[in-house]
PDB file of C-alpha atoms in Angstrom:
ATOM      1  CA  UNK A  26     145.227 -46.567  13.960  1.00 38.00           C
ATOM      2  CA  UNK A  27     141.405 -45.580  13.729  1.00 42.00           C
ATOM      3  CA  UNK A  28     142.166 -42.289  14.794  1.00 40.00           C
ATOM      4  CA  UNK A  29     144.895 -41.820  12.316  1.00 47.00           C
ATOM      5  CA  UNK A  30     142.519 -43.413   9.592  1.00 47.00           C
ATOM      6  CA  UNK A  31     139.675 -40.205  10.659  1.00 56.00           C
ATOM      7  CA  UNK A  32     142.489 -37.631  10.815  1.00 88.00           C
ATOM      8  CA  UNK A  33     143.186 -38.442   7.303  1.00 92.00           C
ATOM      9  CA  UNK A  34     139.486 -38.982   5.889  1.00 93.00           C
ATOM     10  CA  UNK A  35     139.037 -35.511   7.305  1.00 94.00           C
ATOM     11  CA  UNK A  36     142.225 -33.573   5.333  1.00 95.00           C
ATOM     12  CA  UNK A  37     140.998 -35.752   2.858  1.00 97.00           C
ATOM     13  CA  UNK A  38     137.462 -34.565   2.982  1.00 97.00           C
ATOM     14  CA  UNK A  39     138.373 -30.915   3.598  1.00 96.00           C
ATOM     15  CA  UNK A  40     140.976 -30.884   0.306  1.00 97.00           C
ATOM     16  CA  UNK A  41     138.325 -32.542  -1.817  1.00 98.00           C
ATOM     17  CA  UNK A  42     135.330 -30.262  -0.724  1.00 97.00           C
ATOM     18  CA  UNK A  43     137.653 -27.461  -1.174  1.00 96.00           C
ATOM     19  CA  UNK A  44     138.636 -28.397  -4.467  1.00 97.00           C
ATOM     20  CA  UNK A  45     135.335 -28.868  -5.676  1.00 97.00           C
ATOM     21  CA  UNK A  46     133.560 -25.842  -4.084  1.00 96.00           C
ATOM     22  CA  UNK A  47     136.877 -23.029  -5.280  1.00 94.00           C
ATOM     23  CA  UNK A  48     136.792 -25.105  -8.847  1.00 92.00           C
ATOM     24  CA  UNK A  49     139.725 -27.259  -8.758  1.00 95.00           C
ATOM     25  CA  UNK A  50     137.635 -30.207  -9.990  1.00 96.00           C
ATOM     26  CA  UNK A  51     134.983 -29.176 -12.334  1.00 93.00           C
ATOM     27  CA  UNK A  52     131.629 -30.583 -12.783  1.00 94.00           C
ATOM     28  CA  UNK A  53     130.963 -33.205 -15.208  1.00 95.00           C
ATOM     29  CA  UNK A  54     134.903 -34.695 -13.873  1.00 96.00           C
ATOM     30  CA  UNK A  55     135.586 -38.302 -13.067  1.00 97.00           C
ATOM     31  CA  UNK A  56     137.401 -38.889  -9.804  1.00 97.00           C
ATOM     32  CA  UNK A  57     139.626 -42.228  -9.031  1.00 96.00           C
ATOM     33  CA  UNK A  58     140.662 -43.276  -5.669  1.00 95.00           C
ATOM     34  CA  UNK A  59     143.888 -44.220  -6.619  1.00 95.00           C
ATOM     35  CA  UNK A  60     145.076 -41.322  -8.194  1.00 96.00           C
ATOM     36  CA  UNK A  61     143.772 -39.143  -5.586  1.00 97.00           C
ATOM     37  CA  UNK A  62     145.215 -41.235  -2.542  1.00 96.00           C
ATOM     38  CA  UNK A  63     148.695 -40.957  -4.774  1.00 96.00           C
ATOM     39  CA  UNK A  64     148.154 -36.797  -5.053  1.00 94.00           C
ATOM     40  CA  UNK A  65     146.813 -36.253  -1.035  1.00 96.00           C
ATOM     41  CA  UNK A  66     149.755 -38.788  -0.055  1.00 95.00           C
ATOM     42  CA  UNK A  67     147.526 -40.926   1.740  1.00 95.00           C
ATOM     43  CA  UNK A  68     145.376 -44.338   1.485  1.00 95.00           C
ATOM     44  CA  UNK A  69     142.788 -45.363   0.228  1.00 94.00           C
ATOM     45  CA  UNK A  70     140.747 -45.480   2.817  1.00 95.00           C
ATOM     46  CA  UNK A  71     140.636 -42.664   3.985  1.00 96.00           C
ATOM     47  CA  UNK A  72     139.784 -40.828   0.316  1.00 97.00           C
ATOM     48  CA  UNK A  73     137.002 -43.837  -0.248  1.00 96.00           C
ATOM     49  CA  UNK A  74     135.473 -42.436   3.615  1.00 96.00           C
ATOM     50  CA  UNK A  75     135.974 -38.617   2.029  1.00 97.00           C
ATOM     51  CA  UNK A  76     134.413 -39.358  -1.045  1.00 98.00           C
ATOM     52  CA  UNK A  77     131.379 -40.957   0.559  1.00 97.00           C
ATOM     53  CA  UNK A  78     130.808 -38.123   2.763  1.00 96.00           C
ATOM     54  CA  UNK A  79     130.350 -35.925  -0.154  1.00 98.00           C
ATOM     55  CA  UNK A  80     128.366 -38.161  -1.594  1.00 97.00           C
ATOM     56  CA  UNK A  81     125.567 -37.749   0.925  1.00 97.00           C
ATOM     57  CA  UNK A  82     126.396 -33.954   0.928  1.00 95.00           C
ATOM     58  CA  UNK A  83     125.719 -34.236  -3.052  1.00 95.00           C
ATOM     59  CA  UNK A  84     128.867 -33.114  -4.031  1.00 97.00           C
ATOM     60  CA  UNK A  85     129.794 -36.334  -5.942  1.00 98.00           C
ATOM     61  CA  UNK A  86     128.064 -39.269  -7.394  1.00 98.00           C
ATOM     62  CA  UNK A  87     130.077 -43.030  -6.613  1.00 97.00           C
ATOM     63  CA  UNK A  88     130.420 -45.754  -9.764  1.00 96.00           C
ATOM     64  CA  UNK A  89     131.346 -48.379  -8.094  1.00 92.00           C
ATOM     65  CA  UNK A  90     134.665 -49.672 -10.040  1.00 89.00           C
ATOM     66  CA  UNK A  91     134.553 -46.347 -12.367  1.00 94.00           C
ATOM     67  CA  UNK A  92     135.276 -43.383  -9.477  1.00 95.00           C
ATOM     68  CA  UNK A  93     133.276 -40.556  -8.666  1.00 98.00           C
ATOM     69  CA  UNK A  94     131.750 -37.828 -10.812  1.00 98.00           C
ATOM     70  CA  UNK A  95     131.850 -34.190  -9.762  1.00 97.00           C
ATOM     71  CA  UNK A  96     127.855 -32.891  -9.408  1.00 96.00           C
ATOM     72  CA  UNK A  97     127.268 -29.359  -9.576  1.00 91.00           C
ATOM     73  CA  UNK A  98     124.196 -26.777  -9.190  1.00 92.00           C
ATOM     74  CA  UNK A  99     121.388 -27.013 -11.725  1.00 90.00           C
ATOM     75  CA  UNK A 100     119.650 -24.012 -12.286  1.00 89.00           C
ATOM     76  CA  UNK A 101     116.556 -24.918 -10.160  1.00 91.00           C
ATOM     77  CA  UNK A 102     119.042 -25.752  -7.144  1.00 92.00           C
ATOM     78  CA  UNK A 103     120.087 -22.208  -7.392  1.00 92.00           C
ATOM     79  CA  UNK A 104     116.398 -20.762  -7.575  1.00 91.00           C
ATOM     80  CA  UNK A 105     115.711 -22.992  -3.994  1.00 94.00           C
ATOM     81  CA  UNK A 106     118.924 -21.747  -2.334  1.00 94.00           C
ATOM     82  CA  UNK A 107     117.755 -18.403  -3.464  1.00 93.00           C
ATOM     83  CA  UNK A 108     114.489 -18.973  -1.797  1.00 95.00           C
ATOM     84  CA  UNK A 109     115.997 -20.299   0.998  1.00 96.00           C
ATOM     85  CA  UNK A 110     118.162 -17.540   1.936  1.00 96.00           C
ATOM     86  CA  UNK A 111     115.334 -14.898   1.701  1.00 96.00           C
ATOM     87  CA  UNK A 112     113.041 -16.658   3.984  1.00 97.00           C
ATOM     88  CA  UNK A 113     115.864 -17.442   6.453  1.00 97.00           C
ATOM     89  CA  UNK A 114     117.247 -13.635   6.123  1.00 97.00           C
ATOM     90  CA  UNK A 115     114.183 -11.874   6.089  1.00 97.00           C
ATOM     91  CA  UNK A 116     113.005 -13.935   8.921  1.00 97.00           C
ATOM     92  CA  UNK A 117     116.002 -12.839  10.993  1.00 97.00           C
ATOM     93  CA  UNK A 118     115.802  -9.449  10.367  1.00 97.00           C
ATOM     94  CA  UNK A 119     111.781  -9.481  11.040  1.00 96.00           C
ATOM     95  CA  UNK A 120     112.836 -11.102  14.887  1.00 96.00           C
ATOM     96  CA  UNK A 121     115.913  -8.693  15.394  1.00 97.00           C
ATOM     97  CA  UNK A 122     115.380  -6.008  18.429  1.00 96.00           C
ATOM     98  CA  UNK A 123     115.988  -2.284  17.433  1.00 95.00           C
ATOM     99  CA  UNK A 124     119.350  -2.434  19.860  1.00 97.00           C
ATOM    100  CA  UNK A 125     120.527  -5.398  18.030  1.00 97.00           C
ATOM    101  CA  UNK A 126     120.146  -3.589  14.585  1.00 97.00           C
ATOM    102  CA  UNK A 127     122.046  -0.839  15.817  1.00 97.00           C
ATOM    103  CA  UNK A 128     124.815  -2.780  17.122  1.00 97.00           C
ATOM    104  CA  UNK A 129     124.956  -4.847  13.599  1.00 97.00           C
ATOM    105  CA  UNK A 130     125.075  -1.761  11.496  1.00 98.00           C
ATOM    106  CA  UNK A 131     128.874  -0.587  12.007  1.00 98.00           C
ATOM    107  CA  UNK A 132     130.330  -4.403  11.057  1.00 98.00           C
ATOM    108  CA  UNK A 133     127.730  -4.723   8.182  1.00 98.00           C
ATOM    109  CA  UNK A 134     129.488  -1.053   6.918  1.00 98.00           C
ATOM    110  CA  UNK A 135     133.036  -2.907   7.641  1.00 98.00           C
ATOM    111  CA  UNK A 136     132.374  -5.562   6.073  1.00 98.00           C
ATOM    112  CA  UNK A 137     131.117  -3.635   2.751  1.00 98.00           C
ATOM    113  CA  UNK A 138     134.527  -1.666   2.794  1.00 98.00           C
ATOM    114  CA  UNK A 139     136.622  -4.780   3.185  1.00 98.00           C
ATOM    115  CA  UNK A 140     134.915  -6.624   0.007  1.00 96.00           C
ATOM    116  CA  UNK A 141     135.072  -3.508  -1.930  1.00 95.00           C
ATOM    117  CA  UNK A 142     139.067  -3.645  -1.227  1.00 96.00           C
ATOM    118  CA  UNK A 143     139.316  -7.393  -2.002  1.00 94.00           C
ATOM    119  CA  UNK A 144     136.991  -6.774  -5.404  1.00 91.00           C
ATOM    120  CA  UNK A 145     139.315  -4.165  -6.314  1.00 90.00           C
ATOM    121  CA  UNK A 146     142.917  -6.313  -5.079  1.00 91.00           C
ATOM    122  CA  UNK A 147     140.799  -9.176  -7.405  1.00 88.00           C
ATOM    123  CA  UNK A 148     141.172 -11.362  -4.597  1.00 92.00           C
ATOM    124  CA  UNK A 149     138.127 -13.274  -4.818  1.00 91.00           C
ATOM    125  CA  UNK A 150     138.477 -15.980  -2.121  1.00 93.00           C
ATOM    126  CA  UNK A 151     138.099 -12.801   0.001  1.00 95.00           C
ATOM    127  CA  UNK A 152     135.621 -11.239  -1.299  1.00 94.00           C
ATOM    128  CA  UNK A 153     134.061 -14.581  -1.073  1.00 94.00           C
ATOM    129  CA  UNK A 154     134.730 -14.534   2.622  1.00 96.00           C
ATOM    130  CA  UNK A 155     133.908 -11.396   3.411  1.00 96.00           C
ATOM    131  CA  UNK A 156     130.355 -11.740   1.234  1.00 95.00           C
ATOM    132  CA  UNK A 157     129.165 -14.349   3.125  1.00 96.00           C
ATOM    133  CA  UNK A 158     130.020 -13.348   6.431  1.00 97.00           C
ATOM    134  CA  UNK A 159     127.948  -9.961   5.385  1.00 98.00           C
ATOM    135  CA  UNK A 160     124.926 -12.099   4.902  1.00 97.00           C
ATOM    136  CA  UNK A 161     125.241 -14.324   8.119  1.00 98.00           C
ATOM    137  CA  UNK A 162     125.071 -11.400  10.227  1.00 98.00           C
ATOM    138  CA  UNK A 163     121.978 -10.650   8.972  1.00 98.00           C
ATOM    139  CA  UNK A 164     120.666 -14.371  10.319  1.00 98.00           C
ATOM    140  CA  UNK A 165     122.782 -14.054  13.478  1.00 97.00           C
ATOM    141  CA  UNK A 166     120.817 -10.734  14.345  1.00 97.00           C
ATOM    142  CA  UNK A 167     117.421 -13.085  14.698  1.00 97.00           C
ATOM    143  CA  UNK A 168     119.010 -14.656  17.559  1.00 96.00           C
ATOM    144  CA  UNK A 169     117.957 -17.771  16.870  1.00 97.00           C
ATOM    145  CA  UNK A 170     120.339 -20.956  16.679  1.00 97.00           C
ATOM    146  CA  UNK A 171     118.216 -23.148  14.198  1.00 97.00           C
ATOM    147  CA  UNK A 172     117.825 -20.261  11.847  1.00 96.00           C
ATOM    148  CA  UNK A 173     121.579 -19.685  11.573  1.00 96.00           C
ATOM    149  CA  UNK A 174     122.008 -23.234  11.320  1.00 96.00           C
ATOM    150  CA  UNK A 175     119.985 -23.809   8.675  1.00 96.00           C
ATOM    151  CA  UNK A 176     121.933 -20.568   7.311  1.00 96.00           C
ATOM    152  CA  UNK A 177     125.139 -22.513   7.539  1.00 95.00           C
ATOM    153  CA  UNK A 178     124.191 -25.596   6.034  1.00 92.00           C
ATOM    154  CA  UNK A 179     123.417 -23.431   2.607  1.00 94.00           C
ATOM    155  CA  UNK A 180     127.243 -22.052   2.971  1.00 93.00           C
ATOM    156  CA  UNK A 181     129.263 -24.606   1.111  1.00 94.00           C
ATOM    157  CA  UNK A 182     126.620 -23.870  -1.957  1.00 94.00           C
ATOM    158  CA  UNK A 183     126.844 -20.641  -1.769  1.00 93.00           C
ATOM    159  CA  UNK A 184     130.911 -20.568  -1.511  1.00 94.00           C
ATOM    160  CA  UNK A 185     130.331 -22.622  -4.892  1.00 94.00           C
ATOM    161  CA  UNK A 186     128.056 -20.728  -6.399  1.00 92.00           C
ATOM    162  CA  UNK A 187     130.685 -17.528  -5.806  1.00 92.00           C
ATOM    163  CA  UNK A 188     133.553 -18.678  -7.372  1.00 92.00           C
ATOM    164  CA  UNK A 189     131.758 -20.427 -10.640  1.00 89.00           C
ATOM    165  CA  UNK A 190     131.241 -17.157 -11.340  1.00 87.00           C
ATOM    166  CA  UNK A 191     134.848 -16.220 -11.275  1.00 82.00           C
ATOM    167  CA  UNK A 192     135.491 -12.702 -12.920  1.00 81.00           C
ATOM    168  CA  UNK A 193     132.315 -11.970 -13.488  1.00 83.00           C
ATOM    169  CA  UNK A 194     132.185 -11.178  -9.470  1.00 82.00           C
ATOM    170  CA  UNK A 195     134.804  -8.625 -10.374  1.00 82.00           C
ATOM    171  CA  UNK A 196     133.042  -6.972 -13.684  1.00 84.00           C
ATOM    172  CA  UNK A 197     129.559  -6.481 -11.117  1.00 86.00           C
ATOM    173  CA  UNK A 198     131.425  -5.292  -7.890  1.00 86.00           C
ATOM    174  CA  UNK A 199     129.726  -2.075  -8.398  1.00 90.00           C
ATOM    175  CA  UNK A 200     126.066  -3.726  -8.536  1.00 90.00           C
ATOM    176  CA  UNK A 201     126.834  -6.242  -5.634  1.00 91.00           C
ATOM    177  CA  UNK A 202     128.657  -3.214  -3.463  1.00 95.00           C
ATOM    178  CA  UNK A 203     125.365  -1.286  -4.035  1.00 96.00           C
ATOM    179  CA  UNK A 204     123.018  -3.777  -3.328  1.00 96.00           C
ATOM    180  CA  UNK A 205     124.518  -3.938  -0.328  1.00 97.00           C
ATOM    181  CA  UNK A 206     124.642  -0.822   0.680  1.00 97.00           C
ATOM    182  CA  UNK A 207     121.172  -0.604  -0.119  1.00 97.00           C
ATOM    183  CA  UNK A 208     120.432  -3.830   2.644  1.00 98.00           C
ATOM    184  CA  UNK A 209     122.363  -1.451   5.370  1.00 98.00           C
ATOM    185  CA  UNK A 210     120.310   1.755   4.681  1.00 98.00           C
ATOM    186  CA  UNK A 211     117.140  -0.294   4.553  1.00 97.00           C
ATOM    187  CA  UNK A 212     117.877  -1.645   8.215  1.00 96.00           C
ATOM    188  CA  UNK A 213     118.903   1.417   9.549  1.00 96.00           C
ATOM    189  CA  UNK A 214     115.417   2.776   8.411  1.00 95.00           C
ATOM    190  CA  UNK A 215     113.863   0.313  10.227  1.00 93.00           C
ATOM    191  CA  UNK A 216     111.692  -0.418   8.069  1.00 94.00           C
ATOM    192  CA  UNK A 217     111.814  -4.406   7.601  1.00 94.00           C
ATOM    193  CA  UNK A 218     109.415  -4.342   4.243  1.00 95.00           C
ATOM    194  CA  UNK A 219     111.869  -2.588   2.227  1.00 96.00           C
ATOM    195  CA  UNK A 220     114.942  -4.797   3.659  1.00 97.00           C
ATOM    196  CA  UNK A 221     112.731  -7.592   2.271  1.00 96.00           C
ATOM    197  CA  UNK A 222     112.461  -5.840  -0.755  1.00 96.00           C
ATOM    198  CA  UNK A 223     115.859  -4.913  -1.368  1.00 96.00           C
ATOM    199  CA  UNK A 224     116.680  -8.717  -0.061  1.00 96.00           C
ATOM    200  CA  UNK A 225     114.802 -10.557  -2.936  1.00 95.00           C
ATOM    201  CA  UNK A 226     116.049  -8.151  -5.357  1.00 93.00           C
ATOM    202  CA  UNK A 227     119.132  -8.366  -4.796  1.00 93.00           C
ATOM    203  CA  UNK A 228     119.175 -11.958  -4.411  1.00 92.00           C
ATOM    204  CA  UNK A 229     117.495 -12.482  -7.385  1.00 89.00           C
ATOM    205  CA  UNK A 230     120.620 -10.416  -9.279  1.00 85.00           C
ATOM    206  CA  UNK A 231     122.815 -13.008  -7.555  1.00 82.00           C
ATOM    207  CA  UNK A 232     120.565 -15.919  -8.951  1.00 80.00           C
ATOM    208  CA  UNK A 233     120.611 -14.651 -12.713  1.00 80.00           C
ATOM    209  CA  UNK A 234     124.942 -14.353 -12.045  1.00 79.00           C
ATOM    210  CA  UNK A 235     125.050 -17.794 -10.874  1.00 78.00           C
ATOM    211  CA  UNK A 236     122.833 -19.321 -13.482  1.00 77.00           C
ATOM    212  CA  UNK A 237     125.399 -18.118 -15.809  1.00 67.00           C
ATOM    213  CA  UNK A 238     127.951 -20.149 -15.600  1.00 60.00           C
ATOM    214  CA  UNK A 239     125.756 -23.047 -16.008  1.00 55.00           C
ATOM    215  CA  UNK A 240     125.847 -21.973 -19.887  1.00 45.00           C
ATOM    216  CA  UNK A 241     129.486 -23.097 -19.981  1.00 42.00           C
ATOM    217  CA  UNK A 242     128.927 -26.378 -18.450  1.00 45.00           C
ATOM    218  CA  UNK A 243     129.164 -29.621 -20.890  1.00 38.00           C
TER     219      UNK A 243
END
């Protein structure tokens, strides 16, 4: 029975997360149990277990007796994960070797072709996908496993910060495409100053996109 009861907290937890992160549930929206154990065909239980786990990942605030209400990103969360990423990326690329650069260049170029098809299929989930498995190479290349954890941890805030944005990803494909481009040529320079550079520019482009939806927020 217990195991049943954590099979089902963790669909319940993966719909849930999902839901929030891709925009199913919006900020600002009121949760119930009920009517969520009713739509995941399931207990309460195990929703009450989900919920609390994304509680303590922030991704909901509990009432008891009321539900829980959907949190989102304020604009100085964005600014940190911003931050975060740059030291974490930059810091990678400083520690890569010159072999592992070269090996890292010919998936970084796949990788660029297969969001530019997905931007122009407007399949953003892919794109999505495909955008920030571009970036986690560039943490994997540092070799070192708490970087790329702490890489990881930002991923379910960055997945949300992606598809706020919605079409807007499609209307700047060119930008974003280019930008990236620009982070392969500055690593096969080799010169790790202007990947930096090209880094907090671009991720301060991504910052301004994601601050935008905030605007529409009640």
């Amino acid at each position: 029975m217990g195991t049943d009861d954590s099979s089902a907290a963790g669909r319940a937890y993966r719909h849930l997360r999902d839901a929030i992160l891709e925009g199913g549930f919006a900020p600002g929206q009121m949760l119930g149990e009920a009517g969520l154990a009713q739509h995941l065909g399931m207990s309460r239980t195990p929703v009450r277990a989900a919920l609390a786990r994304l509680q303590e990942e922030r991704w909901v605030t509990i009432y008891p007796k009321r539900g829980a209400l959907v949190n989102g990103l304020s604009e100085r969360d964005i600014a940190e994960i911003a931050d975060a990423r740059y030291m974490l990326e930059s810091a990678a690329v400083q520690r890569a070797t010159t072999a592992t650069i070269e090996r890292l260049l010919p998936r970084l170029e796949e990788s660029v072709e297969a969001q530019e098809t997905a931007l122009a299929d407007g399949d953003l989930p892919v794109f999505i996908d495909h955008t920030t498995g571009f970036h986690r190479m560039f943490v994997e290349a540092g070799g070192s496993a708490v970087l790329l954890e702490m890489s990881d941890r930002l991923a379910d805030r960055r997945r949300f910060m992606l598809f706020r944005q919605g079409t807007r990803l499609i209307e700047r494909r060119m930008a974003m495409l280019a930008e990236h481009r620009a982070l392969i040529e500055a690593l096969r320079s080799g010169d790790v100053a202007l990947f930096a550079e090209s880094l907090r520019a671009h991720l301060r482009d991504t910052h301004n996109a994601a601050v935008e939806p905030l605007r529409f927020v009640p």
